[in-house]
Short mmCIF file of C-alpha atoms in Angstrom, two decimals:
data_model
loop_
_atom_site.label_atom_id
_atom_site.label_comp_id
_atom_site.label_asym_id
_atom_site.label_seq_id
_atom_site.Cartn_x
_atom_site.Cartn_y
_atom_site.Cartn_z
CA MET A 1 189.36 128.42 69.39
CA PHE A 2 191.81 131.07 70.46
CA LYS A 3 194.97 131.49 68.45
CA ARG A 4 197.66 133.93 69.55
CA THR A 5 198.65 136.73 67.22
CA PRO A 6 202.08 136.08 65.72
CA LYS A 7 204.87 138.19 67.24
CA ASP A 8 205.71 139.93 63.95
CA VAL A 9 202.08 141.02 63.44
CA ARG A 10 201.86 142.23 67.05
CA ALA A 11 205.12 144.17 66.65
CA LYS A 12 203.82 145.89 63.48
CA ARG A 13 200.60 146.86 65.27
CA GLU A 14 202.50 148.29 68.22
CA ALA A 15 204.86 150.23 65.95
CA LYS A 16 201.93 151.69 64.03
CA ALA A 17 200.10 152.58 67.25
CA LYS A 18 203.11 154.66 68.36
CA GLN A 19 203.44 156.47 65.02
CA VAL A 20 203.06 160.23 65.39
CA LEU A 21 200.74 161.80 62.84
CA GLN A 22 200.01 165.46 62.10
CA VAL A 23 196.48 166.91 62.10
CA GLU A 24 195.97 170.42 60.77
CA LEU A 25 193.86 172.50 63.13
CA LEU A 26 193.36 176.23 62.51
CA HIS A 27 196.50 176.45 60.36
CA ARG A 28 198.63 174.63 62.94
CA ALA A 29 200.05 171.13 62.71
CA VAL A 30 199.04 169.25 65.86
CA PRO A 31 200.97 166.05 66.62
CA VAL A 32 198.64 163.13 67.42
CA VAL A 33 198.94 159.45 68.14
CA GLN A 34 196.45 156.59 67.95
CA THR A 35 195.40 155.29 71.39
CA PRO A 36 192.83 152.65 72.38
CA GLU A 37 190.43 155.58 72.96
CA GLY A 38 191.13 157.08 69.50
CA LEU A 39 193.40 159.87 68.26
CA ARG A 40 194.91 162.00 71.01
CA ALA A 41 197.00 165.15 70.75
CA LEU A 42 200.47 165.00 72.23
CA SER A 43 202.03 167.16 74.89
CA LYS A 44 205.72 166.54 75.58
CA GLU A 45 205.47 163.36 73.49
CA GLN A 46 202.65 161.94 75.66
CA PRO A 47 198.96 161.59 74.70
CA ILE A 48 196.79 164.18 76.42
CA ALA A 49 194.08 162.62 78.59
CA ALA A 50 190.54 163.68 77.70
CA ALA A 51 189.78 164.23 81.40
CA SER A 52 192.61 166.78 81.72
CA VAL A 53 191.25 168.69 78.71
CA GLU A 54 187.77 168.70 80.27
CA THR A 55 189.21 169.99 83.56
CA TYR A 56 191.11 172.75 81.74
CA LEU A 57 188.06 173.83 79.74
CA SER A 58 185.88 173.78 82.86
CA SER A 59 188.36 176.02 84.65
CA LYS A 60 188.31 178.53 81.79
CA PHE A 61 184.62 178.55 80.84
CA LYS A 62 183.13 177.77 84.26
CA ASP A 63 179.30 177.72 84.09
CA SER A 64 179.32 178.64 80.38
CA LEU A 65 181.09 175.47 79.20
CA GLY A 66 177.84 173.66 78.33
CA ALA A 67 176.47 176.59 76.33
CA VAL A 68 179.80 177.13 74.53
CA SER A 69 180.11 173.43 73.72
CA ASP A 70 176.53 173.26 72.43
CA ALA A 71 177.11 176.36 70.28
CA MET A 72 180.30 174.88 68.81
CA VAL A 73 178.48 171.64 67.91
CA GLU A 74 175.67 173.67 66.32
CA LEU A 75 178.21 175.67 64.30
CA ALA A 76 180.08 172.53 63.18
CA ASP A 77 176.81 170.81 62.22
CA SER A 78 175.79 173.81 60.10
CA ARG A 79 178.51 173.07 57.53
CA ASP A 80 179.78 170.15 55.49
CA PRO A 81 183.16 168.84 56.71
CA GLU A 82 184.96 170.34 53.69
CA GLU A 83 183.30 173.72 54.22
CA LEU A 84 184.11 173.66 57.92
CA ALA A 85 187.76 172.85 57.24
CA ALA A 86 188.00 175.71 54.74
CA GLU A 87 186.20 178.23 56.98
CA ALA A 88 187.41 177.15 60.44
CA TYR A 89 190.05 179.82 61.02
CA GLY A 90 187.86 182.62 59.66
CA LEU A 91 185.03 181.49 61.93
CA TYR A 92 187.39 181.37 64.89
CA GLU A 93 188.53 184.93 64.13
CA GLN A 94 184.91 186.06 64.34
CA PHE A 95 184.14 184.53 67.74
CA ARG A 96 187.51 184.23 69.46
CA PRO A 97 187.72 185.72 72.92
CA ALA A 98 188.05 189.46 73.20
CA VAL A 99 191.32 190.16 74.99
CA PRO A 100 191.68 193.34 77.05
CA ALA A 101 193.97 196.08 75.72
CA GLY A 102 197.59 195.56 76.67
CA GLU A 103 197.28 191.76 76.79
CA SER A 104 198.61 189.55 74.02
CA GLY A 105 199.45 185.97 73.18
CA TRP A 106 197.77 182.60 73.49
CA GLY A 107 197.58 182.65 77.29
CA ALA A 108 195.77 185.96 77.65
CA ALA A 109 192.45 185.82 79.47
CA GLY A 110 189.48 186.87 77.39
CA THR A 111 185.74 186.58 77.05
CA LEU A 112 184.25 184.19 74.50
CA SER A 113 180.74 184.93 73.34
CA TRP A 114 178.85 181.72 72.60
CA VAL A 115 176.04 183.93 71.31
CA LYS A 116 178.33 184.94 68.39
CA ILE A 117 179.02 181.26 67.68
CA ARG A 118 175.29 180.47 67.51
CA LYS A 119 174.74 183.50 65.24
CA LEU A 120 177.40 182.20 62.81
CA ALA A 121 175.67 178.81 62.72
CA LYS A 122 172.34 180.39 61.86
CA GLU A 123 173.85 182.62 59.13
CA LYS A 124 174.70 179.55 57.06
#
């Protein structure tokens, strides 16, 4: 038999679903919210669609996206979650894109070497 969820329980669920949480990622607090698809980062107070992230990454990495993604998974799998959390920023500093002289900031175009990422995974 089907029994409707009481209004007060439904209201509590909806309120919790809209609660903004903070996830630390590379020494930055990223606002996230629970969605039916899982946790999603926010942009201008709206959950970011996974498809838009995939499109963005594809535009930046082009044909190398698969290799970069595989290398990142290999690197993440090479460490325990606690180790990875503690080492994440240091690892990123070792493989982050090289930015040409005269360029600066988060939007600067650079070249990411997935070979470096794989090397870091094997060093563990």
